[in-house]
């Protein structure tokens, strides 16, 4: 495991592509359902190389999830792929009633999550999906930080019997984990030790949190970074331990500040170990389309804003 942010970058989509093809070839029960976005999510590799396992469902996400539900009742393992915005909002009724309530073995992968969706427009952004999915009983909610963890999370989901939502991003991110990394459901991963404050991050914000921590170290601030790939179930023990060891918490996510990781961590702290806390996420506002760096700055989730949050919470200790 690396404590210094790697300069090597890979896309989550590339890792997804290779992994889903392998799973579809190794397991006769695995089928890919595509919401007409296969070239964007890169599951078109299955259409090209294992076409009998690829089901094109068109731009009809509600129907796609109903089909996934039906396939799961026959013992198959459907994997549904579309953008996070469409899974979490357009098809949520079908997911709740036909998948989550009966606790069916359906895997849902939401690509293009968060702010940075490649200039596809604000209708294709998803800042609410973690909040929505974590309220559903029986639902597992995962947000990997890099391409290595994508593969590990998908392998876990393949073995897990029940509904799983996996949140992925579009662009390339630094490789944080080595190939021998093992994902554990409901477990956080300490990427960096520190004594003054703990940043608890998930998904894409973990690499930005590491970047912020490295900047702060040069200023004499000792920052621990805890990555939370499993948002539901949540590693409450790791949160309490962080609160006890550093006495101050910053959460970081490329998601609305309402209902996501920050809310989940705050719920744990207020019940178990109240300490000063600052949340980094998109405030109560709608986003817009634009270049990545401009978006990170405008919506206050860049590594600079994570670092500023650390300094803010330290003043509350």
mmCIF file of C-alpha atoms in Angstrom:
data_model
loop_
_atom_site.group_PDB
_atom_site.id
_atom_site.type_symbol
_atom_site.label_atom_id
_atom_site.label_comp_id
_atom_site.label_asym_id
_atom_site.label_seq_id
_atom_site.Cartn_x
_atom_site.Cartn_y
_atom_site.Cartn_z
ATOM 1 C CA UNK A 1 0.000 0.000 0.000
ATOM 2 C CA UNK A 2 1.356 3.423 -0.908
ATOM 3 C CA UNK A 3 1.458 6.409 1.404
ATOM 4 C CA UNK A 4 2.736 8.820 -1.235
ATOM 5 C CA UNK A 5 0.393 9.597 -4.093
ATOM 6 C CA UNK A 6 1.477 7.844 -7.285
ATOM 7 C CA UNK A 7 2.112 9.728 -10.502
ATOM 8 C CA UNK A 8 0.733 6.754 -12.431
ATOM 9 C CA UNK A 9 -2.875 7.254 -13.466
ATOM 10 C CA UNK A 10 -5.451 4.819 -14.837
ATOM 11 C CA UNK A 11 -9.166 5.043 -15.529
ATOM 12 C CA UNK A 12 -11.706 3.086 -13.568
ATOM 13 C CA UNK A 13 -13.453 2.327 -16.854
ATOM 14 C CA UNK A 14 -10.471 0.394 -18.170
ATOM 15 C CA UNK A 15 -10.340 -1.745 -15.041
ATOM 16 C CA UNK A 16 -14.090 -2.300 -15.214
ATOM 17 C CA UNK A 17 -13.852 -3.324 -18.854
ATOM 18 C CA UNK A 18 -11.242 -6.023 -18.287
ATOM 19 C CA UNK A 19 -12.894 -7.313 -15.136
ATOM 20 C CA UNK A 20 -16.438 -7.638 -16.450
ATOM 21 C CA UNK A 21 -15.221 -9.442 -19.571
ATOM 22 C CA UNK A 22 -13.322 -11.922 -17.412
ATOM 23 C CA UNK A 23 -16.284 -12.481 -15.091
ATOM 24 C CA UNK A 24 -18.636 -13.003 -18.030
ATOM 25 C CA UNK A 25 -16.284 -15.603 -19.487
ATOM 26 C CA UNK A 26 -15.608 -17.420 -16.221
ATOM 27 C CA UNK A 27 -19.167 -17.548 -14.863
ATOM 28 C CA UNK A 28 -22.024 -18.765 -17.038
ATOM 29 C CA UNK A 29 -24.498 -16.880 -14.819
ATOM 30 C CA UNK A 30 -23.010 -13.418 -15.363
ATOM 31 C CA UNK A 31 -24.826 -11.245 -17.919
ATOM 32 C CA UNK A 32 -24.198 -7.621 -18.860
ATOM 33 C CA UNK A 33 -27.165 -5.264 -19.280
ATOM 34 C CA UNK A 34 -26.328 -1.995 -21.019
ATOM 35 C CA UNK A 35 -28.369 1.208 -21.058
ATOM 36 C CA UNK A 36 -27.024 2.274 -24.480
ATOM 37 C CA UNK A 37 -23.805 3.651 -23.002
ATOM 38 C CA UNK A 38 -21.426 0.770 -23.609
ATOM 39 C CA UNK A 39 -18.800 2.833 -25.410
ATOM 40 C CA UNK A 40 -18.779 5.351 -22.554
ATOM 41 C CA UNK A 41 -18.697 2.813 -19.719
ATOM 42 C CA UNK A 42 -16.457 0.517 -21.828
ATOM 43 C CA UNK A 43 -18.579 -2.587 -21.359
ATOM 44 C CA UNK A 44 -18.675 -2.747 -25.153
ATOM 45 C CA UNK A 45 -15.753 -5.140 -24.749
ATOM 46 C CA UNK A 46 -18.310 -7.771 -23.753
ATOM 47 C CA UNK A 47 -20.476 -6.965 -26.769
ATOM 48 C CA UNK A 48 -17.440 -7.413 -29.007
ATOM 49 C CA UNK A 49 -15.731 -10.404 -27.405
ATOM 50 C CA UNK A 50 -18.480 -12.299 -25.569
ATOM 51 C CA UNK A 51 -21.669 -11.119 -27.309
ATOM 52 C CA UNK A 52 -23.952 -13.902 -26.037
ATOM 53 C CA UNK A 53 -23.510 -12.397 -22.552
ATOM 54 C CA UNK A 54 -24.362 -8.837 -23.622
ATOM 55 C CA UNK A 55 -27.953 -7.551 -23.519
ATOM 56 C CA UNK A 56 -28.571 -4.141 -25.090
ATOM 57 C CA UNK A 57 -31.484 -2.579 -23.201
ATOM 58 C CA UNK A 58 -31.480 0.832 -24.874
ATOM 59 C CA UNK A 59 -32.197 4.175 -23.256
ATOM 60 C CA UNK A 60 -34.790 2.610 -20.965
ATOM 61 C CA UNK A 61 -33.212 2.338 -17.546
ATOM 62 C CA UNK A 62 -36.419 1.494 -15.685
ATOM 63 C CA UNK A 63 -37.062 -1.443 -17.977
ATOM 64 C CA UNK A 64 -33.408 -2.498 -17.708
ATOM 65 C CA UNK A 65 -33.673 -2.809 -13.940
ATOM 66 C CA UNK A 66 -36.925 -4.737 -14.231
ATOM 67 C CA UNK A 67 -35.224 -7.153 -16.622
ATOM 68 C CA UNK A 68 -32.294 -7.429 -14.212
ATOM 69 C CA UNK A 69 -34.718 -8.305 -11.452
ATOM 70 C CA UNK A 70 -36.318 -11.016 -13.574
ATOM 71 C CA UNK A 71 -32.973 -12.515 -14.539
ATOM 72 C CA UNK A 72 -31.905 -12.638 -10.896
ATOM 73 C CA UNK A 73 -35.013 -14.642 -9.952
ATOM 74 C CA UNK A 74 -33.864 -17.392 -12.342
ATOM 75 C CA UNK A 75 -30.474 -17.732 -10.664
ATOM 76 C CA UNK A 76 -28.511 -15.582 -13.101
ATOM 77 C CA UNK A 77 -26.306 -12.677 -11.979
ATOM 78 C CA UNK A 78 -27.143 -9.553 -13.995
ATOM 79 C CA UNK A 79 -24.755 -6.592 -14.045
ATOM 80 C CA UNK A 80 -26.491 -3.367 -15.068
ATOM 81 C CA UNK A 81 -24.367 -0.525 -16.445
ATOM 82 C CA UNK A 82 -25.316 3.099 -17.064
ATOM 83 C CA UNK A 83 -24.475 6.523 -15.665
ATOM 84 C CA UNK A 84 -24.875 7.012 -11.912
ATOM 85 C CA UNK A 85 -27.385 9.807 -12.510
ATOM 86 C CA UNK A 86 -29.735 7.488 -14.386
ATOM 87 C CA UNK A 87 -29.466 4.563 -11.980
ATOM 88 C CA UNK A 88 -30.022 6.641 -8.869
ATOM 89 C CA UNK A 89 -32.815 8.875 -10.125
ATOM 90 C CA UNK A 90 -34.456 7.598 -13.293
ATOM 91 C CA UNK A 91 -34.697 3.945 -12.239
ATOM 92 C CA UNK A 92 -34.876 4.213 -8.456
ATOM 93 C CA UNK A 93 -38.454 2.968 -8.138
ATOM 94 C CA UNK A 94 -37.683 -0.271 -9.954
ATOM 95 C CA UNK A 95 -34.479 -0.701 -7.954
ATOM 96 C CA UNK A 96 -36.272 -0.231 -4.650
ATOM 97 C CA UNK A 97 -39.357 -2.341 -5.325
ATOM 98 C CA UNK A 98 -37.985 -5.073 -7.592
ATOM 99 C CA UNK A 99 -34.388 -5.451 -6.401
ATOM 100 C CA UNK A 100 -33.729 -4.018 -2.933
ATOM 101 C CA UNK A 101 -36.933 -5.119 -1.231
ATOM 102 C CA UNK A 102 -36.687 -8.761 -2.417
ATOM 103 C CA UNK A 103 -32.911 -8.646 -1.828
ATOM 104 C CA UNK A 104 -32.049 -9.936 -5.301
ATOM 105 C CA UNK A 105 -28.556 -10.652 -6.596
ATOM 106 C CA UNK A 106 -28.259 -7.706 -8.984
ATOM 107 C CA UNK A 107 -25.069 -5.695 -9.472
ATOM 108 C CA UNK A 108 -25.461 -2.036 -10.445
ATOM 109 C CA UNK A 109 -22.525 0.020 -11.711
ATOM 110 C CA UNK A 110 -22.987 3.775 -11.962
ATOM 111 C CA UNK A 111 -20.389 5.362 -14.198
ATOM 112 C CA UNK A 112 -19.665 9.067 -14.684
ATOM 113 C CA UNK A 113 -20.473 9.868 -11.056
ATOM 114 C CA UNK A 114 -19.854 13.196 -9.351
ATOM 115 C CA UNK A 115 -18.980 16.489 -11.003
ATOM 116 C CA UNK A 116 -16.386 15.482 -13.575
ATOM 117 C CA UNK A 117 -18.416 13.852 -16.328
ATOM 118 C CA UNK A 118 -16.463 14.890 -19.393
ATOM 119 C CA UNK A 119 -18.581 17.917 -20.327
ATOM 120 C CA UNK A 120 -21.666 15.732 -20.778
ATOM 121 C CA UNK A 121 -23.846 18.361 -19.100
ATOM 122 C CA UNK A 122 -25.414 18.785 -15.704
ATOM 123 C CA UNK A 123 -28.237 16.333 -16.454
ATOM 124 C CA UNK A 124 -25.605 13.596 -16.538
ATOM 125 C CA UNK A 125 -23.972 14.508 -13.229
ATOM 126 C CA UNK A 126 -24.776 12.617 -10.057
ATOM 127 C CA UNK A 127 -24.255 14.296 -6.713
ATOM 128 C CA UNK A 128 -27.038 12.418 -4.912
ATOM 129 C CA UNK A 129 -26.483 8.728 -5.666
ATOM 130 C CA UNK A 130 -24.696 7.773 -2.441
ATOM 131 C CA UNK A 131 -27.438 9.420 -0.396
ATOM 132 C CA UNK A 132 -30.164 7.663 -2.366
ATOM 133 C CA UNK A 133 -28.665 4.185 -2.420
ATOM 134 C CA UNK A 134 -27.570 4.090 1.195
ATOM 135 C CA UNK A 135 -31.162 4.623 2.343
ATOM 136 C CA UNK A 136 -32.275 1.387 0.652
ATOM 137 C CA UNK A 137 -32.481 -1.627 2.947
ATOM 138 C CA UNK A 138 -30.344 -4.602 1.797
ATOM 139 C CA UNK A 139 -28.237 -2.375 -0.465
ATOM 140 C CA UNK A 140 -24.427 -2.421 -0.406
ATOM 141 C CA UNK A 141 -22.864 0.892 -1.528
ATOM 142 C CA UNK A 142 -19.229 0.999 -2.686
ATOM 143 C CA UNK A 143 -16.993 3.766 -4.066
ATOM 144 C CA UNK A 144 -13.495 2.603 -5.064
ATOM 145 C CA UNK A 145 -10.606 5.053 -5.194
ATOM 146 C CA UNK A 146 -8.580 3.738 -8.124
ATOM 147 C CA UNK A 147 -8.448 1.182 -10.930
ATOM 148 C CA UNK A 148 -6.980 -1.552 -8.713
ATOM 149 C CA UNK A 149 -9.773 -1.209 -6.195
ATOM 150 C CA UNK A 150 -12.369 -1.289 -8.982
ATOM 151 C CA UNK A 151 -11.259 -4.797 -9.894
ATOM 152 C CA UNK A 152 -11.211 -5.915 -6.260
ATOM 153 C CA UNK A 153 -14.638 -4.456 -5.561
ATOM 154 C CA UNK A 154 -16.120 -6.118 -8.648
ATOM 155 C CA UNK A 155 -14.640 -9.459 -7.640
ATOM 156 C CA UNK A 156 -16.216 -9.041 -4.211
ATOM 157 C CA UNK A 157 -19.592 -8.136 -5.736
ATOM 158 C CA UNK A 158 -19.435 -11.226 -7.943
ATOM 159 C CA UNK A 159 -19.087 -13.442 -4.866
ATOM 160 C CA UNK A 160 -21.606 -11.526 -2.746
ATOM 161 C CA UNK A 161 -25.236 -12.673 -2.797
ATOM 162 C CA UNK A 162 -27.382 -9.553 -2.824
ATOM 163 C CA UNK A 163 -27.787 -6.120 -4.450
ATOM 164 C CA UNK A 164 -24.649 -4.024 -4.811
ATOM 165 C CA UNK A 165 -24.211 -0.473 -6.109
ATOM 166 C CA UNK A 166 -20.725 0.500 -7.300
ATOM 167 C CA UNK A 167 -19.947 4.165 -7.943
ATOM 168 C CA UNK A 168 -17.294 4.889 -10.589
ATOM 169 C CA UNK A 169 -15.770 7.993 -12.153
ATOM 170 C CA UNK A 170 -14.934 8.784 -15.770
ATOM 171 C CA UNK A 171 -11.405 10.139 -15.803
ATOM 172 C CA UNK A 172 -7.989 8.741 -14.892
ATOM 173 C CA UNK A 173 -6.970 8.850 -11.235
ATOM 174 C CA UNK A 174 -3.706 8.071 -9.445
ATOM 175 C CA UNK A 175 -3.105 4.398 -8.685
ATOM 176 C CA UNK A 176 -3.147 4.128 -4.897
ATOM 177 C CA UNK A 177 -3.273 0.387 -4.256
ATOM 178 C CA UNK A 178 -0.861 -2.368 -5.210
ATOM 179 C CA UNK A 179 -2.053 -5.553 -6.907
ATOM 180 C CA UNK A 180 -2.033 -7.505 -3.618
ATOM 181 C CA UNK A 181 -4.590 -5.175 -2.027
ATOM 182 C CA UNK A 182 -7.657 -6.987 -0.698
ATOM 183 C CA UNK A 183 -11.004 -5.226 -0.391
ATOM 184 C CA UNK A 184 -13.079 -6.044 2.692
ATOM 185 C CA UNK A 185 -16.757 -5.159 2.927
ATOM 186 C CA UNK A 186 -17.452 -2.682 5.701
ATOM 187 C CA UNK A 187 -13.776 -1.949 6.328
ATOM 188 C CA UNK A 188 -11.906 1.327 5.974
ATOM 189 C CA UNK A 189 -8.287 1.523 4.811
ATOM 190 C CA UNK A 190 -5.736 3.725 6.545
ATOM 191 C CA UNK A 191 -3.552 5.156 3.781
ATOM 192 C CA UNK A 192 -1.576 7.583 5.908
ATOM 193 C CA UNK A 193 -0.967 7.907 9.630
ATOM 194 C CA UNK A 194 -1.218 11.246 11.390
ATOM 195 C CA UNK A 195 -1.816 12.779 14.823
ATOM 196 C CA UNK A 196 -3.497 16.179 14.373
ATOM 197 C CA UNK A 197 -6.544 15.438 12.230
ATOM 198 C CA UNK A 198 -8.065 12.615 10.175
ATOM 199 C CA UNK A 199 -9.429 13.000 6.655
ATOM 200 C CA UNK A 200 -12.036 10.341 5.914
ATOM 201 C CA UNK A 201 -12.621 10.172 2.168
ATOM 202 C CA UNK A 202 -14.255 7.989 -0.422
ATOM 203 C CA UNK A 203 -14.019 7.379 -4.157
ATOM 204 C CA UNK A 204 -12.275 10.025 -6.222
ATOM 205 C CA UNK A 205 -11.751 12.322 -3.262
ATOM 206 C CA UNK A 206 -9.278 9.938 -1.688
ATOM 207 C CA UNK A 207 -6.473 10.868 -4.096
ATOM 208 C CA UNK A 208 -7.240 14.555 -3.545
ATOM 209 C CA UNK A 209 -7.199 13.976 0.200
ATOM 210 C CA UNK A 210 -3.759 12.371 -0.004
ATOM 211 C CA UNK A 211 -2.564 15.332 -2.039
ATOM 212 C CA UNK A 212 -3.927 17.716 0.588
ATOM 213 C CA UNK A 213 -2.320 15.731 3.392
ATOM 214 C CA UNK A 214 1.081 15.882 1.714
ATOM 215 C CA UNK A 215 0.784 19.657 1.337
ATOM 216 C CA UNK A 216 -0.176 20.037 4.988
ATOM 217 C CA UNK A 217 2.718 17.879 6.169
ATOM 218 C CA UNK A 218 5.092 20.436 4.629
ATOM 219 C CA UNK A 219 3.422 23.025 6.863
ATOM 220 C CA UNK A 220 3.915 20.923 9.979
ATOM 221 C CA UNK A 221 0.367 19.541 10.226
ATOM 222 C CA UNK A 222 0.184 15.786 10.800
ATOM 223 C CA UNK A 223 -2.765 14.382 8.842
ATOM 224 C CA UNK A 224 -4.123 10.845 8.801
ATOM 225 C CA UNK A 225 -6.006 9.737 5.680
ATOM 226 C CA UNK A 226 -8.616 6.987 5.967
ATOM 227 C CA UNK A 227 -10.212 5.729 2.752
ATOM 228 C CA UNK A 228 -13.806 4.503 3.065
ATOM 229 C CA UNK A 229 -14.605 2.358 -0.011
ATOM 230 C CA UNK A 230 -17.581 0.774 1.740
ATOM 231 C CA UNK A 231 -20.119 3.466 2.518
ATOM 232 C CA UNK A 232 -22.773 0.926 3.382
ATOM 233 C CA UNK A 233 -22.022 -1.015 5.488
ATOM 234 C CA UNK A 234 -19.888 1.652 7.144
ATOM 235 C CA UNK A 235 -16.800 1.016 9.265
ATOM 236 C CA UNK A 236 -18.009 2.727 12.431
ATOM 237 C CA UNK A 237 -15.121 1.351 14.472
ATOM 238 C CA UNK A 238 -12.600 3.069 12.188
ATOM 239 C CA UNK A 239 -14.471 6.364 12.518
ATOM 240 C CA UNK A 240 -14.517 6.194 16.312
ATOM 241 C CA UNK A 241 -10.852 5.191 16.374
ATOM 242 C CA UNK A 242 -9.958 8.189 14.191
ATOM 243 C CA UNK A 243 -11.922 10.509 16.459
ATOM 244 C CA UNK A 244 -10.150 9.147 19.518
ATOM 245 C CA UNK A 245 -6.671 9.280 18.001
ATOM 246 C CA UNK A 246 -6.725 12.737 16.388
ATOM 247 C CA UNK A 247 -9.750 14.475 17.906
ATOM 248 C CA UNK A 248 -10.824 16.127 14.643
ATOM 249 C CA UNK A 249 -12.385 14.810 11.428
ATOM 250 C CA UNK A 250 -12.688 16.111 7.870
ATOM 251 C CA UNK A 251 -14.770 14.174 5.358
ATOM 252 C CA UNK A 252 -14.234 14.475 1.618
ATOM 253 C CA UNK A 253 -16.441 13.281 -1.234
ATOM 254 C CA UNK A 254 -17.304 14.219 -4.819
ATOM 255 C CA UNK A 255 -20.973 14.241 -3.899
ATOM 256 C CA UNK A 256 -23.540 16.462 -2.257
ATOM 257 C CA UNK A 257 -22.678 17.423 1.295
ATOM 258 C CA UNK A 258 -26.189 16.209 2.186
ATOM 259 C CA UNK A 259 -26.739 12.503 2.757
ATOM 260 C CA UNK A 260 -23.411 11.130 1.570
ATOM 261 C CA UNK A 261 -20.231 10.052 3.334
ATOM 262 C CA UNK A 262 -20.066 13.202 5.448
ATOM 263 C CA UNK A 263 -23.577 12.629 6.743
ATOM 264 C CA UNK A 264 -22.843 8.962 7.448
ATOM 265 C CA UNK A 265 -19.689 9.829 9.396
ATOM 266 C CA UNK A 266 -21.476 12.616 11.293
ATOM 267 C CA UNK A 267 -24.256 10.216 12.282
ATOM 268 C CA UNK A 268 -21.661 7.865 13.760
ATOM 269 C CA UNK A 269 -19.729 10.588 15.564
ATOM 270 C CA UNK A 270 -22.758 12.226 17.154
ATOM 271 C CA UNK A 271 -23.858 8.870 18.585
ATOM 272 C CA UNK A 272 -20.470 7.417 19.497
ATOM 273 C CA UNK A 273 -17.713 10.025 19.810
ATOM 274 C CA UNK A 274 -18.555 13.696 19.156
ATOM 275 C CA UNK A 275 -15.503 15.652 17.978
ATOM 276 C CA UNK A 276 -15.035 18.731 15.764
ATOM 277 C CA UNK A 277 -15.823 17.913 12.147
ATOM 278 C CA UNK A 278 -15.904 19.674 8.760
ATOM 279 C CA UNK A 279 -17.450 18.197 5.615
ATOM 280 C CA UNK A 280 -15.988 18.771 2.136
ATOM 281 C CA UNK A 281 -18.504 18.181 -0.635
ATOM 282 C CA UNK A 282 -20.784 20.054 -3.003
ATOM 283 C CA UNK A 283 -22.989 22.414 -1.036
ATOM 284 C CA UNK A 284 -26.756 22.617 -1.450
ATOM 285 C CA UNK A 285 -26.695 23.697 -5.079
ATOM 286 C CA UNK A 286 -27.078 22.347 -8.598
ATOM 287 C CA UNK A 287 -23.905 21.926 -10.596
ATOM 288 C CA UNK A 288 -23.068 22.826 -14.180
ATOM 289 C CA UNK A 289 -20.843 21.551 -16.942
ATOM 290 C CA UNK A 290 -17.278 22.740 -17.316
ATOM 291 C CA UNK A 291 -13.569 21.840 -17.331
ATOM 292 C CA UNK A 292 -12.448 19.605 -14.479
ATOM 293 C CA UNK A 293 -10.159 21.946 -12.573
ATOM 294 C CA UNK A 294 -12.601 24.829 -12.829
ATOM 295 C CA UNK A 295 -15.377 22.620 -11.478
ATOM 296 C CA UNK A 296 -13.287 21.385 -8.569
ATOM 297 C CA UNK A 297 -12.522 24.968 -7.567
ATOM 298 C CA UNK A 298 -15.986 26.415 -8.119
ATOM 299 C CA UNK A 299 -17.704 23.697 -6.114
ATOM 300 C CA UNK A 300 -15.006 23.738 -3.439
ATOM 301 C CA UNK A 301 -13.856 20.107 -3.463
ATOM 302 C CA UNK A 302 -10.292 20.420 -4.804
ATOM 303 C CA UNK A 303 -7.320 19.349 -2.706
ATOM 304 C CA UNK A 304 -6.877 23.001 -1.733
ATOM 305 C CA UNK A 305 -10.343 23.037 -0.202
ATOM 306 C CA UNK A 306 -9.670 19.768 1.614
ATOM 307 C CA UNK A 307 -6.528 21.342 3.072
ATOM 308 C CA UNK A 308 -8.486 24.465 4.049
ATOM 309 C CA UNK A 309 -11.062 22.293 5.820
ATOM 310 C CA UNK A 310 -8.289 20.658 7.831
ATOM 311 C CA UNK A 311 -7.086 24.053 9.026
ATOM 312 C CA UNK A 312 -10.657 25.060 9.822
ATOM 313 C CA UNK A 313 -11.379 21.985 11.938
ATOM 314 C CA UNK A 314 -8.073 22.320 13.813
ATOM 315 C CA UNK A 315 -9.249 25.713 15.079
ATOM 316 C CA UNK A 316 -12.248 23.922 16.640
ATOM 317 C CA UNK A 317 -10.169 21.428 18.639
#
